[in-house]
Coordinates of C-alpha atoms in Angstrom, one line a residue:
M1 CA 45.5 -148.0 -142.9
G2 CA 46.3 -145.0 -140.6
Y3 CA 49.7 -143.8 -139.6
Y4 CA 50.5 -143.0 -135.8
D5 CA 53.3 -140.3 -135.4
D6 CA 54.9 -140.6 -132.0
H7 CA 56.6 -137.3 -132.5
S8 CA 53.5 -135.2 -133.2
P9 CA 52.9 -132.0 -131.2
H10 CA 49.8 -133.5 -129.5
T11 CA 51.7 -136.5 -128.2
R12 CA 54.5 -134.4 -126.9
Q13 CA 52.0 -132.3 -124.8
Q14 CA 50.5 -135.4 -123.2
K15 CA 54.0 -136.6 -122.2
K16 CA 54.8 -133.2 -120.6
R17 CA 51.5 -133.1 -118.6
K18 CA 52.2 -136.6 -117.2
S19 CA 55.8 -135.6 -116.2
W20 CA 54.8 -132.8 -113.8
V21 CA 51.5 -134.1 -112.2
M22 CA 53.1 -136.9 -110.2
P23 CA 55.9 -134.8 -108.7
T24 CA 53.3 -132.2 -107.7
I25 CA 51.3 -134.8 -105.8
I26 CA 54.3 -136.2 -104.1
G27 CA 55.4 -132.7 -103.1
I28 CA 52.1 -131.9 -101.5
I29 CA 52.2 -135.0 -99.4
L30 CA 55.7 -134.4 -98.3
G31 CA 54.9 -130.8 -97.4
A32 CA 51.9 -131.8 -95.3
V33 CA 54.0 -134.4 -93.4
L34 CA 56.7 -131.8 -92.7
I35 CA 54.2 -129.3 -91.5
L36 CA 52.6 -131.8 -89.0
L37 CA 56.1 -132.7 -87.7
A38 CA 57.2 -129.2 -87.3
L39 CA 53.9 -127.8 -85.8
P40 CA 54.6 -128.6 -82.1
A41 CA 58.0 -126.9 -82.3
L42 CA 56.5 -123.8 -84.0
I43 CA 53.8 -123.6 -81.3
Q44 CA 56.3 -123.8 -78.4
S45 CA 58.6 -121.2 -80.1
N46 CA 55.6 -118.9 -80.5
L47 CA 56.4 -118.4 -84.2
L48 CA 52.8 -118.8 -85.3
P49 CA 50.7 -115.6 -85.7
Y50 CA 47.8 -117.0 -83.6
D51 CA 47.3 -118.9 -80.3
M52 CA 47.0 -122.7 -80.6
T53 CA 46.5 -123.4 -76.8
I54 CA 43.4 -125.0 -75.5
P55 CA 40.8 -122.5 -74.2
E56 CA 39.7 -123.1 -70.6
D57 CA 37.2 -121.8 -68.2
D58 CA 37.8 -120.5 -64.7
T59 CA 37.7 -124.1 -63.3
G60 CA 40.6 -125.2 -65.5
L61 CA 38.4 -127.6 -67.5
V62 CA 38.1 -127.6 -71.3
E63 CA 34.9 -126.2 -72.6
E64 CA 32.6 -128.7 -74.4
G65 CA 33.0 -128.5 -78.2
E66 CA 36.4 -126.7 -78.1
N67 CA 39.2 -127.8 -80.4
L68 CA 41.5 -130.3 -78.6
T69 CA 44.3 -130.0 -81.2
G70 CA 47.5 -128.5 -79.8
S71 CA 49.3 -128.2 -76.5
T72 CA 47.6 -129.4 -73.3
E73 CA 50.1 -128.0 -70.8
N74 CA 47.6 -125.2 -69.7
V75 CA 44.9 -127.7 -68.7
K76 CA 44.6 -127.9 -64.9
V77 CA 41.9 -129.6 -62.7
N78 CA 41.6 -128.4 -59.1
V79 CA 40.3 -131.3 -57.0
T80 CA 40.5 -129.4 -53.7
T81 CA 37.0 -128.5 -52.6
Q82 CA 35.4 -127.6 -49.3
I83 CA 34.3 -131.2 -48.8
T84 CA 37.8 -132.6 -49.3
E85 CA 39.2 -130.1 -46.9
V86 CA 36.6 -130.9 -44.3
V87 CA 37.1 -134.6 -44.6
E88 CA 40.9 -134.2 -44.3
E89 CA 40.4 -132.3 -41.1
V90 CA 37.8 -134.6 -39.5
A91 CA 38.9 -138.0 -40.7
P92 CA 41.6 -138.5 -37.9
T93 CA 38.8 -138.1 -35.2
V94 CA 36.8 -141.1 -36.6
V95 CA 38.1 -144.4 -35.4
G96 CA 37.4 -148.1 -35.5
V97 CA 36.0 -149.9 -32.5
V98 CA 36.7 -153.6 -32.0
N99 CA 34.5 -155.7 -29.7
L100 CA 36.6 -158.5 -28.2
Q101 CA 34.9 -161.4 -26.4
T102 CA 36.4 -164.4 -24.7
R103 CA 35.1 -167.8 -25.6
S104 CA 35.8 -171.3 -24.4
G105 CA 37.4 -173.5 -27.0
F106 CA 37.2 -177.3 -27.1
L107 CA 40.9 -177.8 -27.5
Q108 CA 42.6 -174.5 -26.6
G109 CA 40.6 -173.4 -23.6
E110 CA 39.6 -169.8 -23.4
E111 CA 40.5 -167.5 -26.3
T112 CA 39.7 -163.9 -27.1
G113 CA 38.6 -162.9 -30.6
E114 CA 36.8 -160.3 -32.5
A115 CA 33.0 -160.5 -32.0
G116 CA 32.3 -157.5 -34.2
T117 CA 33.6 -154.1 -35.3
G118 CA 32.1 -150.7 -35.6
S119 CA 33.0 -147.0 -35.6
G120 CA 33.5 -144.3 -33.0
V121 CA 34.3 -140.6 -32.8
I122 CA 36.9 -138.9 -30.6
Y123 CA 34.9 -136.1 -29.1
K124 CA 37.1 -134.9 -26.2
I125 CA 40.7 -134.9 -25.0
D126 CA 41.3 -134.2 -21.3
G127 CA 44.9 -134.4 -20.4
D128 CA 46.2 -137.9 -20.8
T129 CA 42.7 -139.3 -21.6
A130 CA 40.8 -139.2 -24.9
Y131 CA 37.1 -140.0 -25.0
V132 CA 35.2 -141.8 -27.8
V133 CA 31.5 -142.0 -28.4
T134 CA 30.1 -145.0 -30.2
N135 CA 26.9 -147.1 -30.2
H136 CA 25.8 -149.4 -27.4
H137 CA 25.2 -152.3 -29.7
V138 CA 28.8 -152.0 -31.0
I139 CA 30.4 -152.8 -27.6
Q140 CA 27.5 -154.8 -26.2
G141 CA 28.8 -158.0 -24.5
A142 CA 32.5 -157.0 -25.0
D143 CA 35.1 -158.3 -22.5
E144 CA 37.7 -156.0 -24.0
V145 CA 37.6 -153.1 -26.5
E146 CA 40.2 -151.8 -28.9
V147 CA 40.2 -148.5 -30.7
V148 CA 41.8 -148.5 -34.2
L149 CA 43.1 -145.0 -35.1
A150 CA 43.2 -143.6 -38.6
D151 CA 46.9 -144.8 -39.1
E152 CA 45.7 -148.3 -38.1
T153 CA 47.4 -148.1 -34.6
R154 CA 45.4 -150.2 -32.1
V155 CA 44.9 -148.8 -28.6
K156 CA 43.3 -150.5 -25.6
A157 CA 40.1 -148.8 -24.5
K158 CA 37.9 -149.0 -21.4
I159 CA 34.1 -148.9 -21.5
V160 CA 33.1 -145.9 -19.3
G161 CA 29.4 -146.6 -19.7
S162 CA 26.6 -147.4 -22.2
D163 CA 22.9 -147.1 -22.6
L164 CA 20.5 -149.4 -24.3
F165 CA 17.6 -146.9 -25.0
T166 CA 19.7 -144.2 -26.7
D167 CA 22.2 -146.8 -28.2
L168 CA 25.1 -144.7 -27.0
A169 CA 28.3 -145.7 -25.3
V170 CA 31.4 -143.8 -24.1
L171 CA 35.0 -145.2 -24.1
E172 CA 38.2 -143.8 -22.7
M173 CA 41.8 -144.4 -23.8
S174 CA 45.2 -142.9 -23.6
S175 CA 45.6 -139.7 -25.6
D176 CA 49.3 -140.3 -26.4
Q177 CA 48.6 -140.9 -30.0
V178 CA 45.6 -138.7 -30.4
D179 CA 46.1 -135.3 -32.1
K180 CA 42.6 -133.8 -32.1
A181 CA 38.9 -134.2 -31.2
I182 CA 36.0 -133.4 -33.4
E183 CA 34.1 -130.1 -33.0
L184 CA 30.5 -130.6 -31.8
G185 CA 27.8 -128.9 -33.9
S186 CA 24.0 -128.6 -33.4
S187 CA 21.3 -130.8 -34.8
N188 CA 18.4 -128.5 -33.7
N189 CA 19.0 -126.0 -36.5
L190 CA 19.5 -128.5 -39.3
K191 CA 17.6 -127.9 -42.6
V192 CA 16.2 -130.6 -44.8
G193 CA 18.3 -130.6 -48.0
E194 CA 21.5 -129.3 -46.5
P195 CA 24.7 -131.4 -47.2
A196 CA 25.7 -134.2 -44.8
I197 CA 28.8 -136.3 -44.8
A198 CA 29.1 -139.8 -43.1
I199 CA 32.5 -141.1 -42.1
G200 CA 33.0 -144.6 -40.7
N201 CA 34.1 -148.2 -41.3
P202 CA 31.4 -149.9 -43.4
L203 CA 31.6 -153.7 -43.6
G204 CA 34.6 -153.8 -41.3
L205 CA 38.0 -152.2 -40.8
R206 CA 39.1 -153.1 -44.3
F207 CA 37.1 -150.1 -45.5
S208 CA 38.1 -147.9 -42.6
G209 CA 37.7 -144.1 -43.1
S210 CA 35.1 -144.5 -45.9
V211 CA 33.3 -141.2 -46.8
T212 CA 29.8 -140.9 -48.2
R213 CA 28.0 -137.7 -49.0
G214 CA 24.3 -136.9 -49.1
I215 CA 21.8 -134.5 -47.7
I216 CA 19.6 -134.3 -44.6
S217 CA 16.5 -136.1 -45.7
G218 CA 14.4 -135.6 -42.6
K219 CA 14.4 -134.5 -39.0
Q220 CA 12.9 -136.1 -35.9
R221 CA 12.1 -139.4 -37.5
A222 CA 10.5 -141.8 -35.1
I223 CA 11.9 -145.3 -35.5
P224 CA 10.5 -148.2 -33.4
Q225 CA 13.1 -150.5 -31.8
D226 CA 12.6 -154.0 -30.5
F227 CA 15.2 -154.8 -27.9
N228 CA 14.1 -158.3 -26.8
G229 CA 13.2 -159.7 -30.2
D230 CA 9.5 -160.4 -29.4
G231 CA 8.3 -158.5 -32.4
Q232 CA 6.9 -155.7 -30.3
P233 CA 8.5 -152.2 -30.2
D234 CA 10.0 -151.4 -26.9
W235 CA 11.2 -147.9 -27.6
Q236 CA 11.0 -145.2 -30.3
A237 CA 14.2 -143.5 -31.3
E238 CA 14.0 -139.9 -32.7
V239 CA 16.7 -139.8 -35.3
I240 CA 18.0 -137.8 -38.3
Q241 CA 17.4 -139.3 -41.7
T242 CA 20.1 -139.0 -44.4
D243 CA 20.7 -140.5 -47.8
A244 CA 24.4 -140.7 -47.2
A245 CA 25.2 -144.4 -47.3
I246 CA 25.3 -145.9 -43.8
N247 CA 26.1 -149.7 -43.8
P248 CA 26.9 -152.2 -41.1
G249 CA 30.2 -151.1 -39.5
N250 CA 29.3 -147.4 -39.9
S251 CA 27.5 -147.6 -36.6
G252 CA 29.0 -145.2 -34.1
G253 CA 30.7 -143.2 -36.9
A254 CA 30.3 -139.4 -37.5
L255 CA 27.6 -137.6 -39.4
I256 CA 29.0 -134.1 -40.0
N257 CA 27.9 -130.9 -41.7
I258 CA 29.7 -128.9 -44.3
K259 CA 31.7 -127.1 -41.6
G260 CA 33.1 -130.4 -40.3
Q261 CA 31.0 -130.3 -37.1
L262 CA 29.5 -133.4 -35.5
I263 CA 25.7 -133.3 -35.9
G264 CA 24.9 -137.0 -35.4
I265 CA 26.1 -140.4 -34.4
N266 CA 25.4 -142.9 -37.2
S267 CA 23.3 -145.7 -35.7
M268 CA 21.3 -147.8 -38.0
K269 CA 20.1 -148.5 -41.6
I270 CA 17.0 -150.0 -43.0
A271 CA 18.3 -153.1 -44.6
R272 CA 15.6 -154.0 -47.2
S273 CA 16.2 -154.9 -50.8
A274 CA 13.5 -152.4 -51.9
V275 CA 15.0 -149.5 -49.8
E276 CA 17.9 -147.4 -50.8
G277 CA 19.5 -144.3 -49.4
I278 CA 17.8 -144.3 -46.0
G279 CA 20.2 -144.1 -43.1
F280 CA 19.8 -142.8 -39.6
A281 CA 21.9 -140.9 -37.0
I282 CA 21.3 -140.0 -33.3
P283 CA 21.0 -136.1 -33.2
I284 CA 24.0 -134.7 -31.3
D285 CA 21.8 -132.3 -29.3
Y286 CA 19.9 -135.3 -28.0
A287 CA 23.1 -137.4 -27.5
E288 CA 25.2 -134.7 -25.8
P289 CA 23.6 -134.8 -22.3
I290 CA 23.6 -138.6 -22.4
I291 CA 27.3 -138.7 -23.3
A292 CA 28.0 -136.3 -20.5
E293 CA 26.1 -138.4 -17.9
L294 CA 27.8 -141.6 -19.1
E295 CA 31.2 -140.0 -18.9
A296 CA 30.5 -138.7 -15.4
D297 CA 28.6 -141.6 -13.8
G298 CA 29.1 -144.5 -16.1
K299 CA 25.3 -145.0 -16.5
I300 CA 22.0 -143.3 -17.1
T301 CA 19.8 -143.0 -14.1
R302 CA 16.2 -143.0 -15.0
P303 CA 13.0 -142.8 -13.0
F304 CA 11.6 -146.2 -11.9
L305 CA 7.9 -146.9 -11.8
G306 CA 8.1 -150.7 -11.0
V307 CA 5.5 -152.2 -13.3
E308 CA 5.4 -154.8 -16.0
A309 CA 3.1 -153.2 -18.5
Y310 CA 1.9 -153.7 -22.1
S311 CA 0.1 -151.7 -24.7
L312 CA -3.7 -152.0 -24.7
S313 CA -3.5 -152.6 -28.5
D314 CA -2.1 -156.1 -27.7
V315 CA -5.3 -157.0 -25.8
S316 CA -8.3 -158.6 -27.6
S317 CA -11.6 -156.7 -27.5
A318 CA -13.1 -159.6 -25.5
D319 CA -10.4 -159.2 -22.7
R320 CA -10.8 -155.5 -22.7
T321 CA -14.5 -155.9 -21.9
E322 CA -14.6 -159.0 -19.7
T323 CA -11.2 -159.0 -18.0
L324 CA -10.2 -155.3 -17.8
K325 CA -13.9 -154.1 -17.8
L326 CA -13.1 -151.1 -19.8
P327 CA -15.7 -148.7 -21.2
E328 CA -16.1 -149.1 -25.0
D329 CA -14.7 -145.6 -25.7
V330 CA -11.3 -146.5 -24.1
E331 CA -9.2 -147.7 -27.0
N332 CA -5.7 -146.6 -26.0
G333 CA -3.6 -147.0 -22.9
V334 CA -1.2 -149.4 -21.0
Y335 CA -2.4 -152.3 -18.8
I336 CA -0.4 -153.5 -15.9
R337 CA 0.4 -157.2 -15.7
N338 CA 2.6 -157.2 -12.6
I339 CA 3.8 -154.8 -10.0
E340 CA 7.1 -155.1 -8.1
P341 CA 6.6 -155.1 -4.3
M342 CA 7.5 -151.9 -2.5
S343 CA 8.0 -150.1 -5.9
P344 CA 6.7 -146.5 -6.4
A345 CA 3.7 -148.0 -8.3
A346 CA 2.9 -150.3 -5.4
K347 CA 3.3 -147.6 -2.8
A348 CA 0.9 -145.4 -4.9
G349 CA -1.8 -148.1 -4.8
L350 CA -1.6 -149.3 -8.4
K351 CA -2.6 -153.0 -9.0
P352 CA -2.4 -155.6 -11.7
L353 CA -5.0 -155.2 -14.5
D354 CA -5.2 -151.4 -13.9
V355 CA -5.1 -149.5 -17.3
I356 CA -3.0 -146.3 -17.4
V357 CA -4.5 -143.8 -19.8
A358 CA -2.7 -140.6 -18.8
L359 CA 0.4 -139.3 -17.0
D360 CA 0.5 -135.7 -15.7
G361 CA -2.7 -135.1 -17.7
E362 CA -1.1 -136.2 -21.0
P363 CA -2.8 -139.1 -22.8
I364 CA -0.7 -142.3 -23.0
K365 CA -1.5 -144.5 -26.0
N366 CA 1.0 -147.3 -25.6
I367 CA 4.1 -148.5 -23.7
I368 CA 6.5 -146.4 -25.8
E369 CA 4.7 -143.2 -24.8
L370 CA 4.7 -144.2 -21.2
R371 CA 8.5 -144.8 -21.3
Q372 CA 9.1 -141.6 -23.2
H373 CA 7.2 -139.6 -20.6
L374 CA 8.9 -141.3 -17.8
Y375 CA 12.5 -141.2 -19.1
Q376 CA 12.5 -137.9 -21.0
K377 CA 10.2 -135.7 -18.9
K378 CA 10.6 -136.9 -15.3
K379 CA 13.5 -137.2 -12.8
V380 CA 14.2 -139.4 -9.8
G381 CA 12.4 -138.0 -6.8
E382 CA 9.7 -136.1 -8.7
E383 CA 5.9 -136.8 -8.4
M384 CA 3.8 -138.0 -11.3
K385 CA 0.0 -138.0 -11.5
V386 CA -1.3 -141.3 -13.0
T387 CA -4.8 -141.5 -14.5
F388 CA -6.1 -145.1 -14.8
Y389 CA -9.1 -147.3 -15.0
R390 CA -9.9 -150.1 -12.5
N391 CA -13.0 -152.3 -12.9
G392 CA -14.4 -149.7 -15.4
E393 CA -13.9 -146.7 -13.1
K394 CA -11.6 -143.8 -13.9
Q395 CA -9.3 -143.0 -11.0
E396 CA -6.1 -141.0 -10.2
T397 CA -3.1 -141.4 -7.9
T398 CA 0.2 -139.7 -7.4
V399 CA 3.5 -141.7 -7.7
T400 CA 6.8 -140.5 -6.2
L401 CA 9.4 -141.8 -8.6
A402 CA 12.5 -143.6 -7.5
S403 CA 15.7 -144.9 -9.0
Q404 CA 15.8 -148.6 -10.1
E405 CA 19.1 -149.0 -8.1
D406 CA 17.0 -148.7 -4.9
F407 CA 15.3 -152.0 -5.7

């Protein structure tokens, strides 16, 4: 049977070792806590021999992967850019346009209410009058029009004039509460890929002053337009294509370049579920003379031919041969269904069932090309050479164009 001596040297060493281990661990923990608590004060007092501030690049942003421990007082983000400066300068010139129409109510009689809203751009201030350009379809059918300024002030406006084919309209209002007009740029020297900014009121005035950014996606895009809803194109608009978001309510708003200059009037958007980022604007170089004529005369005076005509592509092959008696090699043109009495066409000897194939020597494929030649290349009072087929024979005549107001 062994004997255990509690007072042996070996036992006394174990007790001493246990007596200092625990205080050491506690001391280390307390020291670490004190250092963490005192570190911010030491950094602010610059008592440390090294820099604990967060490194930053020339933009004021923390570099990826840098240590985020320490003071953040030197971190600054500069949100002022050329785009924000341009938008701040231009935004007050883009307004809301409210189409007010009077309707007869069953109980309350006639009442005036909003029939739709769109956007507009203040492009000119002349003394006590400010002028706004918008889309024709925005104010179409309006009995009254209101302009909603950037600060939500509503001002009564008058329709100076509008035009269906270019989808442009000019309004005038008091300039009392208008500070500035937008600067006009040029759309002829645009480059595909350069920045474009759209400002307007998408989906109504609740989102007034909305800004979208994109690029110029294409120039001189030809977009067919059907005015009477018969499924056949009546006109072909040449527009700027952009991927800056343009939604209903943006119509009439501004498309500007990076300098804040007006380069287009937003007009339409392809609304298909499979299509994204395709918006259109009327080029300002094309719109400017139309705006000037509307402002001066209240209307666009175009040459008048006096025919009801349709594209030859709408005619069956049997009718081309039996009714119009066209040669087989004539595939394009415009056939005349009716002629207005005493019109320029009637005076020049044109008749129903004649098929126009050229104007001034330029081939005409369809009704759109006929209107484009007539409206864009000719003026009231000018002569126009018409090449046509009658009963299978090719003939020519000269028409002296007049104004539709004369009939």
